[in-house]
Amino acid sequence: MNIDKFIPISRPSIEKKEIEYVTDVIKSGWVSSTGGKYIDIFEKKFAQYCNTKYAVATSSGTSALHLTLVCLGITSDDEVIIPDFTFIATANAAKYTGAKVVTVDIDDDTLCISPEAIRKAITSKTKAIIPVHVYGHPANMLEINKIAKEYNLFVVEDAAEAHGAKVNGKKVGGLSDAGTFSFFGNKIITTGEGGMITTNSKKLYKKIRYLRDHAMSDKKRYWHTEVGFNYRITNLQAALGVAQFERIDDFLKKRKKIFGWYQEGLRGVKEIKLNHQSSWATTVYWVICLELKNYNESKRDALMKTLKNKNVDTRPYFYPVSDMPMYDDSYTPITHKIYQRGLNLPSYFDITKEQVSLICSILKKIL
């Protein structure tokens, strides 16, 4: 059984409103990071959505993380704890500050950082924790915040993959000192490239805005008192983001529906596991997760190759950060077990029930 038309793992949904807003920017001439209206609109709408007082748009999710850590005072004297199972940007952003990156294991259900592993990794040099709401499922922020309070640590949520996810009914991004988001083309909403920082701290907000724009004085133009960054988003990107944001509820409803189609299509297939949802969490199904319980990396990769030959795109789970040559080895048994047997299936907004049914039929035949 083959599918006639290639089904990609991800594809953004661009409709009339996105074209209208972006065209408005082009016609206005205010295409860069100053002078246009859409950056301010985007920031205000996103802060309100996350129930935070402030939001600052940035050039990427990675720059959002790096800028936040710098503004919290993270330096080469510090250690930052992150999950071993995450996209490399989480580690790199911490590394940019000069801090030591400490990778710890995850929970085998949520795939998010383990609070118990965090506690064991804390030393006198630990300064911050970056829980990642991986694949759309939030980390256990209640336990993580308890640990952070006990040891006087900063918490920065990496919510790049989890726009709209909730912990006990409260949206991610507003559950810690700061939250960071990505708007890359495969995210729930996109600006092509872009990011956002959310926080309730006025002091942190002002510092972030200041350093984001080359640390230029707001009283004396082209006067700079410290080394800043060009981490600004453009008005052009923000216009796309505003249009996307106006559709976020529809995006999230469709992702939940797509997950239901996969559940239905793969019901009865033994030895597989789809996305987990904890009782205290609301996941947003950023990607569909398929874990094959008795598989290893080579067997998983062979399955992905077979699917690709049948016009179905997939992507493997993240490799452990600790396996990368630029980071220290860590013993993370759950991460090293799970990454080998997991892959992500197509789940973009415009995918149809018929396409999902075809993918499930192919998988059932193979498995």
mmCIF file of C-alpha atoms in Angstrom:
data_model
loop_
_atom_site.group_PDB
_atom_site.id
_atom_site.type_symbol
_atom_site.label_atom_id
_atom_site.label_comp_id
_atom_site.label_asym_id
_atom_site.label_seq_id
_atom_site.Cartn_x
_atom_site.Cartn_y
_atom_site.Cartn_z
ATOM 1 C CA MET A 1 0.000 0.000 0.000
ATOM 2 C CA ASN A 2 1.441 3.373 -1.073
ATOM 3 C CA ILE A 3 0.203 6.923 -0.757
ATOM 4 C CA ASP A 4 0.156 8.816 -4.062
ATOM 5 C CA LYS A 5 1.032 12.227 -2.620
ATOM 6 C CA PHE A 6 3.863 12.769 -0.134
ATOM 7 C CA ILE A 7 2.625 13.540 3.403
ATOM 8 C CA PRO A 8 5.138 15.810 5.197
ATOM 9 C CA ILE A 9 5.772 15.698 8.929
ATOM 10 C CA SER A 10 4.824 19.365 9.214
ATOM 11 C CA ARG A 11 3.552 22.276 7.149
ATOM 12 C CA PRO A 12 2.299 25.723 8.208
ATOM 13 C CA SER A 13 -1.272 26.775 7.516
ATOM 14 C CA ILE A 14 -1.285 30.138 5.730
ATOM 15 C CA GLU A 15 -4.685 31.594 4.859
ATOM 16 C CA LYS A 16 -6.285 34.882 3.825
ATOM 17 C CA LYS A 17 -5.717 36.730 7.117
ATOM 18 C CA GLU A 18 -1.979 36.013 7.148
ATOM 19 C CA ILE A 19 -1.616 37.306 3.585
ATOM 20 C CA GLU A 20 -3.703 40.368 4.409
ATOM 21 C CA TYR A 21 -1.651 41.376 7.458
ATOM 22 C CA VAL A 22 1.735 40.737 5.830
ATOM 23 C CA THR A 23 0.640 42.672 2.741
ATOM 24 C CA ASP A 24 -0.392 45.545 5.004
ATOM 25 C CA VAL A 25 3.140 45.690 6.401
ATOM 26 C CA ILE A 26 4.742 45.592 2.965
ATOM 27 C CA LYS A 27 2.519 48.417 1.744
ATOM 28 C CA SER A 28 3.262 50.490 4.863
ATOM 29 C CA GLY A 29 7.022 50.233 4.356
ATOM 30 C CA TRP A 30 7.596 49.414 8.063
ATOM 31 C CA VAL A 31 9.034 45.954 7.468
ATOM 32 C CA SER A 32 11.827 45.965 10.084
ATOM 33 C CA SER A 33 11.716 45.998 13.874
ATOM 34 C CA THR A 34 10.740 49.638 14.407
ATOM 35 C CA GLY A 35 7.891 51.844 13.292
ATOM 36 C CA GLY A 36 5.215 49.225 12.635
ATOM 37 C CA LYS A 37 2.227 48.296 14.778
ATOM 38 C CA TYR A 38 2.248 44.505 14.706
ATOM 39 C CA ILE A 39 5.089 43.789 17.151
ATOM 40 C CA ASP A 40 3.294 45.660 19.931
ATOM 41 C CA ILE A 41 -0.014 43.939 19.096
ATOM 42 C CA PHE A 42 1.645 40.508 19.038
ATOM 43 C CA GLU A 43 3.373 41.019 22.383
ATOM 44 C CA LYS A 44 0.240 42.286 24.125
ATOM 45 C CA LYS A 45 -1.963 39.502 22.788
ATOM 46 C CA PHE A 46 0.565 36.823 23.737
ATOM 47 C CA ALA A 47 1.046 38.151 27.275
ATOM 48 C CA GLN A 48 -2.696 38.184 27.780
ATOM 49 C CA TYR A 49 -2.980 34.636 26.438
ATOM 50 C CA CYS A 50 -0.329 33.343 28.870
ATOM 51 C CA ASN A 51 -1.781 35.360 31.754
ATOM 52 C CA THR A 52 1.460 37.267 32.232
ATOM 53 C CA LYS A 53 1.995 40.984 32.648
ATOM 54 C CA TYR A 54 4.649 41.234 29.951
ATOM 55 C CA ALA A 55 5.838 39.641 26.719
ATOM 56 C CA VAL A 56 8.816 40.475 24.502
ATOM 57 C CA ALA A 57 9.079 39.213 20.917
ATOM 58 C CA THR A 58 12.493 37.991 19.754
ATOM 59 C CA SER A 59 14.210 36.717 16.631
ATOM 60 C CA SER A 60 13.944 33.040 17.626
ATOM 61 C CA GLY A 61 13.142 30.683 20.479
ATOM 62 C CA THR A 62 16.873 30.174 21.009
ATOM 63 C CA SER A 63 17.533 33.905 21.325
ATOM 64 C CA ALA A 64 14.580 34.134 23.718
ATOM 65 C CA LEU A 65 16.200 31.541 25.991
ATOM 66 C CA HIS A 66 19.666 33.059 25.767
ATOM 67 C CA LEU A 67 18.444 36.606 26.406
ATOM 68 C CA THR A 68 16.396 35.493 29.413
ATOM 69 C CA LEU A 69 19.326 33.650 30.992
ATOM 70 C CA VAL A 70 21.645 36.637 30.460
ATOM 71 C CA CYS A 71 19.121 38.980 32.038
ATOM 72 C CA LEU A 72 18.784 36.651 35.029
ATOM 73 C CA GLY A 73 22.532 36.997 35.565
ATOM 74 C CA ILE A 74 23.613 33.496 34.518
ATOM 75 C CA THR A 75 27.387 33.436 33.964
ATOM 76 C CA SER A 76 30.340 31.073 33.632
ATOM 77 C CA ASP A 77 30.348 30.594 37.396
ATOM 78 C CA ASP A 78 26.945 28.901 37.298
ATOM 79 C CA GLU A 79 25.332 25.573 36.465
ATOM 80 C CA VAL A 80 22.031 25.244 34.595
ATOM 81 C CA ILE A 81 19.992 22.044 34.819
ATOM 82 C CA ILE A 82 18.158 20.892 31.695
ATOM 83 C CA PRO A 83 16.544 17.625 30.556
ATOM 84 C CA ASP A 84 18.770 15.305 28.544
ATOM 85 C CA PHE A 85 15.819 14.811 26.178
ATOM 86 C CA THR A 86 15.289 18.090 24.324
ATOM 87 C CA PHE A 87 16.172 19.921 21.122
ATOM 88 C CA ILE A 88 19.784 21.107 21.265
ATOM 89 C CA ALA A 89 18.778 24.800 21.457
ATOM 90 C CA THR A 90 17.946 24.392 25.160
ATOM 91 C CA ALA A 91 21.516 23.347 25.919
ATOM 92 C CA ASN A 92 23.147 25.790 23.520
ATOM 93 C CA ALA A 93 21.309 28.809 24.932
ATOM 94 C CA ALA A 94 22.632 27.992 28.392
ATOM 95 C CA LYS A 95 26.105 27.315 26.994
ATOM 96 C CA TYR A 96 26.186 30.752 25.330
ATOM 97 C CA THR A 97 26.271 32.316 28.816
ATOM 98 C CA GLY A 98 29.372 30.281 29.702
ATOM 99 C CA ALA A 99 27.460 28.282 32.308
ATOM 100 C CA LYS A 100 27.957 24.553 32.767
ATOM 101 C CA VAL A 101 25.056 22.592 31.263
ATOM 102 C CA VAL A 102 23.925 19.767 33.546
ATOM 103 C CA THR A 103 21.710 17.217 31.802
ATOM 104 C CA VAL A 104 19.361 15.032 33.848
ATOM 105 C CA ASP A 105 16.885 12.281 33.102
ATOM 106 C CA ILE A 106 13.200 12.471 32.239
ATOM 107 C CA ASP A 107 9.916 10.920 33.282
ATOM 108 C CA ASP A 108 9.125 7.986 31.007
ATOM 109 C CA ASP A 109 5.460 8.978 30.613
ATOM 110 C CA THR A 110 5.560 12.744 30.080
ATOM 111 C CA LEU A 111 9.061 12.707 28.491
ATOM 112 C CA CYS A 112 9.682 15.889 30.500
ATOM 113 C CA ILE A 113 12.420 16.560 33.043
ATOM 114 C CA SER A 114 12.203 14.482 36.230
ATOM 115 C CA PRO A 115 11.861 16.540 39.439
ATOM 116 C CA GLU A 116 13.645 13.776 41.340
ATOM 117 C CA ALA A 117 16.561 13.929 38.898
ATOM 118 C CA ILE A 118 16.706 17.713 39.282
ATOM 119 C CA ARG A 119 16.993 17.444 43.053
ATOM 120 C CA LYS A 120 19.865 14.948 42.792
ATOM 121 C CA ALA A 121 21.784 17.214 40.381
ATOM 122 C CA ILE A 122 21.705 20.420 42.434
ATOM 123 C CA THR A 123 25.055 21.707 43.678
ATOM 124 C CA SER A 124 26.274 24.929 45.254
ATOM 125 C CA LYS A 125 26.800 26.303 41.731
ATOM 126 C CA THR A 126 23.304 25.574 40.413
ATOM 127 C CA LYS A 127 21.604 28.811 39.396
ATOM 128 C CA ALA A 128 18.689 27.850 37.146
ATOM 129 C CA ILE A 129 16.451 25.049 35.905
ATOM 130 C CA ILE A 130 15.069 24.923 32.364
ATOM 131 C CA PRO A 131 12.108 22.515 32.221
ATOM 132 C CA VAL A 132 11.108 21.761 28.640
ATOM 133 C CA HIS A 133 7.442 21.181 27.803
ATOM 134 C CA VAL A 134 8.473 18.615 25.251
ATOM 135 C CA TYR A 135 6.282 17.648 22.284
ATOM 136 C CA GLY A 136 3.420 19.712 23.745
ATOM 137 C CA HIS A 137 3.156 18.042 27.181
ATOM 138 C CA PRO A 138 4.027 20.331 30.112
ATOM 139 C CA ALA A 139 6.623 19.498 32.717
ATOM 140 C CA ASN A 140 5.589 19.001 36.348
ATOM 141 C CA MET A 141 5.870 22.670 37.256
ATOM 142 C CA LEU A 142 4.352 22.264 40.714
ATOM 143 C CA GLU A 143 7.186 20.017 41.876
ATOM 144 C CA ILE A 144 9.856 21.906 39.931
ATOM 145 C CA ASN A 145 8.843 25.241 41.459
ATOM 146 C CA LYS A 146 8.911 23.693 44.949
ATOM 147 C CA ILE A 147 12.491 22.571 44.389
ATOM 148 C CA ALA A 148 13.462 25.954 42.954
ATOM 149 C CA LYS A 149 12.008 27.781 45.934
ATOM 150 C CA GLU A 150 13.795 25.458 48.360
ATOM 151 C CA TYR A 151 17.182 26.079 46.718
ATOM 152 C CA ASN A 152 16.581 29.672 45.569
ATOM 153 C CA LEU A 153 16.915 28.859 41.869
ATOM 154 C CA PHE A 154 15.544 30.543 38.759
ATOM 155 C CA VAL A 155 13.103 28.600 36.580
ATOM 156 C CA VAL A 156 12.789 29.345 32.862
ATOM 157 C CA GLU A 157 10.184 27.359 30.948
ATOM 158 C CA ASP A 158 11.189 26.237 27.472
ATOM 159 C CA ALA A 159 7.702 26.234 25.968
ATOM 160 C CA ALA A 160 8.859 26.259 22.339
ATOM 161 C CA GLU A 161 6.640 23.265 21.557
ATOM 162 C CA ALA A 162 3.732 23.906 23.886
ATOM 163 C CA HIS A 163 1.730 27.046 23.067
ATOM 164 C CA GLY A 164 -1.494 26.770 25.059
ATOM 165 C CA ALA A 165 -0.534 23.749 27.193
ATOM 166 C CA LYS A 166 -1.687 23.884 30.807
ATOM 167 C CA VAL A 167 -0.693 22.692 34.262
ATOM 168 C CA ASN A 168 -3.675 22.427 36.600
ATOM 169 C CA GLY A 169 -5.604 24.746 34.291
ATOM 170 C CA LYS A 170 -2.893 27.431 34.074
ATOM 171 C CA LYS A 171 -1.102 28.056 30.791
ATOM 172 C CA VAL A 172 2.617 27.434 30.413
ATOM 173 C CA GLY A 173 4.776 30.516 30.056
ATOM 174 C CA GLY A 174 3.301 32.054 33.186
ATOM 175 C CA LEU A 175 4.337 29.377 35.675
ATOM 176 C CA SER A 176 7.887 30.495 36.488
ATOM 177 C CA ASP A 177 10.311 33.414 36.404
ATOM 178 C CA ALA A 178 9.972 33.479 32.620
ATOM 179 C CA GLY A 179 8.725 31.411 29.713
ATOM 180 C CA THR A 180 10.166 31.207 26.208
ATOM 181 C CA PHE A 181 8.421 30.231 22.983
ATOM 182 C CA SER A 182 9.409 29.496 19.393
ATOM 183 C CA PHE A 183 7.520 30.425 16.232
ATOM 184 C CA PHE A 184 9.564 28.360 13.779
ATOM 185 C CA GLY A 185 7.656 27.102 10.739
ATOM 186 C CA ASN A 186 6.683 23.783 12.334
ATOM 187 C CA LYS A 187 5.355 25.228 15.593
ATOM 188 C CA ILE A 188 1.682 25.560 16.586
ATOM 189 C CA ILE A 189 1.751 29.167 15.413
ATOM 190 C CA THR A 190 4.552 30.503 13.242
ATOM 191 C CA THR A 191 6.276 33.699 12.214
ATOM 192 C CA GLY A 192 8.737 31.799 10.008
ATOM 193 C CA GLU A 193 11.480 32.413 12.553
ATOM 194 C CA GLY A 194 10.782 34.121 15.850
ATOM 195 C CA GLY A 195 10.299 33.761 19.576
ATOM 196 C CA MET A 196 8.668 35.260 22.648
ATOM 197 C CA ILE A 197 9.568 35.755 26.305
ATOM 198 C CA THR A 198 6.795 35.969 28.909
ATOM 199 C CA THR A 199 7.218 37.124 32.503
ATOM 200 C CA ASN A 200 5.479 38.818 35.418
ATOM 201 C CA SER A 201 8.641 40.578 36.552
ATOM 202 C CA LYS A 202 8.785 44.247 35.550
ATOM 203 C CA LYS A 203 12.495 44.369 36.340
ATOM 204 C CA LEU A 204 13.259 41.379 34.130
ATOM 205 C CA TYR A 205 10.979 42.688 31.368
ATOM 206 C CA LYS A 206 12.762 46.044 31.222
ATOM 207 C CA LYS A 207 16.191 44.381 31.172
ATOM 208 C CA ILE A 208 15.127 42.015 28.365
ATOM 209 C CA ARG A 209 13.754 44.833 26.208
ATOM 210 C CA TYR A 210 16.910 46.853 26.800
ATOM 211 C CA LEU A 211 19.412 44.146 25.882
ATOM 212 C CA ARG A 212 17.307 42.869 22.980
ATOM 213 C CA ASP A 213 17.941 46.136 21.087
ATOM 214 C CA HIS A 214 21.733 46.527 21.395
ATOM 215 C CA ALA A 215 21.300 47.968 24.926
ATOM 216 C CA MET A 216 20.546 51.357 23.430
ATOM 217 C CA SER A 217 19.591 54.125 25.851
ATOM 218 C CA ASP A 218 15.945 55.206 25.607
ATOM 219 C CA LYS A 219 17.022 58.735 26.564
ATOM 220 C CA LYS A 220 20.069 59.188 24.341
ATOM 221 C CA ARG A 221 19.891 57.655 20.875
ATOM 222 C CA TYR A 222 22.890 55.555 19.783
ATOM 223 C CA TRP A 223 24.259 55.603 23.342
ATOM 224 C CA HIS A 224 25.010 52.169 24.794
ATOM 225 C CA THR A 225 25.997 51.397 28.367
ATOM 226 C CA GLU A 226 26.677 47.658 28.002
ATOM 227 C CA VAL A 227 26.966 44.925 25.388
ATOM 228 C CA GLY A 228 23.537 44.088 24.006
ATOM 229 C CA PHE A 229 22.122 41.908 21.244
ATOM 230 C CA ASN A 230 20.160 42.246 18.040
ATOM 231 C CA TYR A 231 17.459 39.769 18.999
ATOM 232 C CA ARG A 232 14.540 41.721 17.560
ATOM 233 C CA ILE A 233 11.652 40.337 15.548
ATOM 234 C CA THR A 234 10.522 42.232 12.449
ATOM 235 C CA ASN A 235 7.166 43.896 11.910
ATOM 236 C CA LEU A 236 6.769 41.612 8.887
ATOM 237 C CA GLN A 237 7.146 38.485 11.032
ATOM 238 C CA ALA A 238 4.931 39.880 13.781
ATOM 239 C CA ALA A 239 2.134 40.518 11.283
ATOM 240 C CA LEU A 240 2.198 36.833 10.350
ATOM 241 C CA GLY A 241 2.276 35.998 14.064
ATOM 242 C CA VAL A 242 -0.782 38.138 14.866
ATOM 243 C CA ALA A 243 -2.797 36.468 12.109
ATOM 244 C CA GLN A 244 -1.671 33.022 13.284
ATOM 245 C CA PHE A 245 -2.442 33.875 16.891
ATOM 246 C CA GLU A 246 -6.027 34.765 15.965
ATOM 247 C CA ARG A 247 -6.404 31.126 14.856
ATOM 248 C CA ILE A 248 -4.658 29.450 17.805
ATOM 249 C CA ASP A 249 -7.828 27.928 19.272
ATOM 250 C CA ASP A 250 -8.624 26.315 15.921
ATOM 251 C CA PHE A 251 -5.059 25.028 15.638
ATOM 252 C CA LEU A 252 -5.248 23.404 19.071
ATOM 253 C CA LYS A 253 -8.683 21.869 18.472
ATOM 254 C CA LYS A 254 -7.485 20.339 15.206
ATOM 255 C CA ARG A 255 -4.359 18.850 16.816
ATOM 256 C CA LYS A 256 -6.502 17.174 19.455
ATOM 257 C CA LYS A 257 -8.739 15.817 16.695
ATOM 258 C CA ILE A 258 -5.735 14.516 14.740
ATOM 259 C CA PHE A 259 -4.496 12.694 17.835
ATOM 260 C CA GLY A 260 -7.944 11.093 18.139
ATOM 261 C CA TRP A 261 -7.705 9.881 14.542
ATOM 262 C CA TYR A 262 -4.376 8.198 15.268
ATOM 263 C CA GLN A 263 -5.768 6.662 18.454
ATOM 264 C CA GLU A 264 -8.676 5.232 16.503
ATOM 265 C CA GLY A 265 -6.558 4.071 13.571
ATOM 266 C CA LEU A 266 -3.962 2.300 15.728
ATOM 267 C CA ARG A 267 -6.327 0.843 18.313
ATOM 268 C CA GLY A 268 -5.499 -2.790 19.008
ATOM 269 C CA VAL A 269 -1.890 -2.565 17.813
ATOM 270 C CA LYS A 270 0.188 -4.081 20.590
ATOM 271 C CA GLU A 271 3.478 -2.807 21.947
ATOM 272 C CA ILE A 272 3.027 0.809 20.871
ATOM 273 C CA LYS A 273 2.435 3.963 22.873
ATOM 274 C CA LEU A 274 1.050 7.306 21.708
ATOM 275 C CA ASN A 275 1.185 10.720 23.437
ATOM 276 C CA HIS A 276 0.667 10.604 27.188
ATOM 277 C CA GLN A 277 -1.487 13.084 29.085
ATOM 278 C CA SER A 278 -1.117 13.403 32.856
ATOM 279 C CA SER A 279 -4.198 14.025 35.000
ATOM 280 C CA TRP A 280 -2.850 17.455 35.995
ATOM 281 C CA ALA A 281 -1.913 18.486 32.469
ATOM 282 C CA THR A 282 -3.453 19.637 29.221
ATOM 283 C CA THR A 283 -1.177 18.672 26.354
ATOM 284 C CA VAL A 284 -1.424 20.330 22.951
ATOM 285 C CA TYR A 285 -0.191 17.449 20.765
ATOM 286 C CA TRP A 286 2.418 19.551 18.976
ATOM 287 C CA VAL A 287 3.560 16.341 17.315
ATOM 288 C CA ILE A 288 2.132 12.850 17.366
ATOM 289 C CA CYS A 289 4.473 10.575 19.310
ATOM 290 C CA LEU A 290 4.748 6.891 18.483
ATOM 291 C CA GLU A 291 6.889 4.703 20.736
ATOM 292 C CA LEU A 292 7.622 1.121 19.720
ATOM 293 C CA LYS A 293 8.301 -0.681 22.971
ATOM 294 C CA ASN A 294 10.544 -3.467 21.676
ATOM 295 C CA TYR A 295 12.465 -1.403 19.117
ATOM 296 C CA ASN A 296 16.023 -0.094 19.126
ATOM 297 C CA GLU A 297 17.470 2.766 17.075
ATOM 298 C CA SER A 298 18.332 0.722 13.979
ATOM 299 C CA LYS A 299 14.943 -0.992 13.903
ATOM 300 C CA ARG A 300 13.190 2.354 14.393
ATOM 301 C CA ASP A 301 15.211 3.919 11.571
ATOM 302 C CA ALA A 302 14.336 1.014 9.267
ATOM 303 C CA LEU A 303 10.656 1.622 9.950
ATOM 304 C CA MET A 304 11.056 5.324 9.163
ATOM 305 C CA LYS A 305 12.792 4.448 5.882
ATOM 306 C CA THR A 306 9.949 2.118 4.932
ATOM 307 C CA LEU A 307 7.395 4.829 5.665
ATOM 308 C CA LYS A 308 9.387 7.346 3.616
ATOM 309 C CA ASN A 309 9.354 4.934 0.670
ATOM 310 C CA LYS A 310 5.580 4.863 1.003
ATOM 311 C CA ASN A 311 5.410 8.708 0.951
ATOM 312 C CA VAL A 312 4.981 9.210 4.704
ATOM 313 C CA ASP A 313 7.425 11.582 6.364
ATOM 314 C CA THR A 314 8.486 11.032 9.990
ATOM 315 C CA ARG A 315 11.168 12.301 12.347
ATOM 316 C CA PRO A 316 13.073 10.508 15.114
ATOM 317 C CA TYR A 317 12.902 11.437 18.775
ATOM 318 C CA PHE A 318 15.608 13.839 19.954
ATOM 319 C CA TYR A 319 19.016 12.325 20.608
ATOM 320 C CA PRO A 320 20.263 12.750 24.200
ATOM 321 C CA VAL A 321 22.055 16.055 24.660
ATOM 322 C CA SER A 322 24.680 14.253 26.735
ATOM 323 C CA ASP A 323 25.667 12.168 23.693
ATOM 324 C CA MET A 324 26.682 15.287 21.765
ATOM 325 C CA PRO A 325 30.483 15.786 21.635
ATOM 326 C CA MET A 326 30.323 19.328 23.066
ATOM 327 C CA TYR A 327 28.502 18.274 26.246
ATOM 328 C CA ASP A 328 29.442 16.082 29.189
ATOM 329 C CA ASP A 329 28.351 12.460 29.291
ATOM 330 C CA SER A 330 25.501 11.762 31.707
ATOM 331 C CA TYR A 331 23.910 8.519 32.852
ATOM 332 C CA THR A 332 20.275 8.999 31.875
ATOM 333 C CA PRO A 333 18.809 5.505 31.465
ATOM 334 C CA ILE A 334 15.250 6.572 30.624
ATOM 335 C CA THR A 335 16.347 9.103 27.999
ATOM 336 C CA HIS A 336 18.755 6.612 26.411
ATOM 337 C CA LYS A 337 16.074 3.940 26.287
ATOM 338 C CA ILE A 338 13.228 6.065 24.963
ATOM 339 C CA TYR A 339 15.002 8.076 22.267
ATOM 340 C CA GLN A 340 15.798 4.905 20.316
ATOM 341 C CA ARG A 341 12.243 3.689 20.035
ATOM 342 C CA GLY A 342 10.338 6.899 19.390
ATOM 343 C CA LEU A 343 9.308 8.777 16.262
ATOM 344 C CA ASN A 344 6.908 11.565 15.308
ATOM 345 C CA LEU A 345 4.121 11.210 12.750
ATOM 346 C CA PRO A 346 2.574 13.889 10.486
ATOM 347 C CA SER A 347 0.203 16.174 12.391
ATOM 348 C CA TYR A 348 -0.056 19.495 10.543
ATOM 349 C CA PHE A 349 -3.276 21.524 10.487
ATOM 350 C CA ASP A 350 -4.415 20.594 6.958
ATOM 351 C CA ILE A 351 -3.878 16.847 7.230
ATOM 352 C CA THR A 352 -7.110 14.917 6.626
ATOM 353 C CA LYS A 353 -8.715 11.996 8.421
ATOM 354 C CA GLU A 354 -8.314 9.960 5.240
ATOM 355 C CA GLN A 355 -4.559 10.619 5.179
ATOM 356 C CA VAL A 356 -4.211 9.640 8.843
ATOM 357 C CA SER A 357 -6.198 6.464 8.177
ATOM 358 C CA LEU A 358 -3.848 5.572 5.333
ATOM 359 C CA ILE A 359 -0.799 6.159 7.539
ATOM 360 C CA CYS A 360 -2.310 3.974 10.265
ATOM 361 C CA SER A 361 -3.124 1.216 7.759
ATOM 362 C CA ILE A 362 0.473 1.178 6.541
ATOM 363 C CA LEU A 363 1.803 1.130 10.103
ATOM 364 C CA LYS A 364 -0.503 -1.728 11.114
ATOM 365 C CA LYS A 365 0.612 -3.777 8.129
ATOM 366 C CA ILE A 366 4.296 -3.197 8.942
ATOM 367 C CA LEU A 367 3.963 -3.781 12.680
#
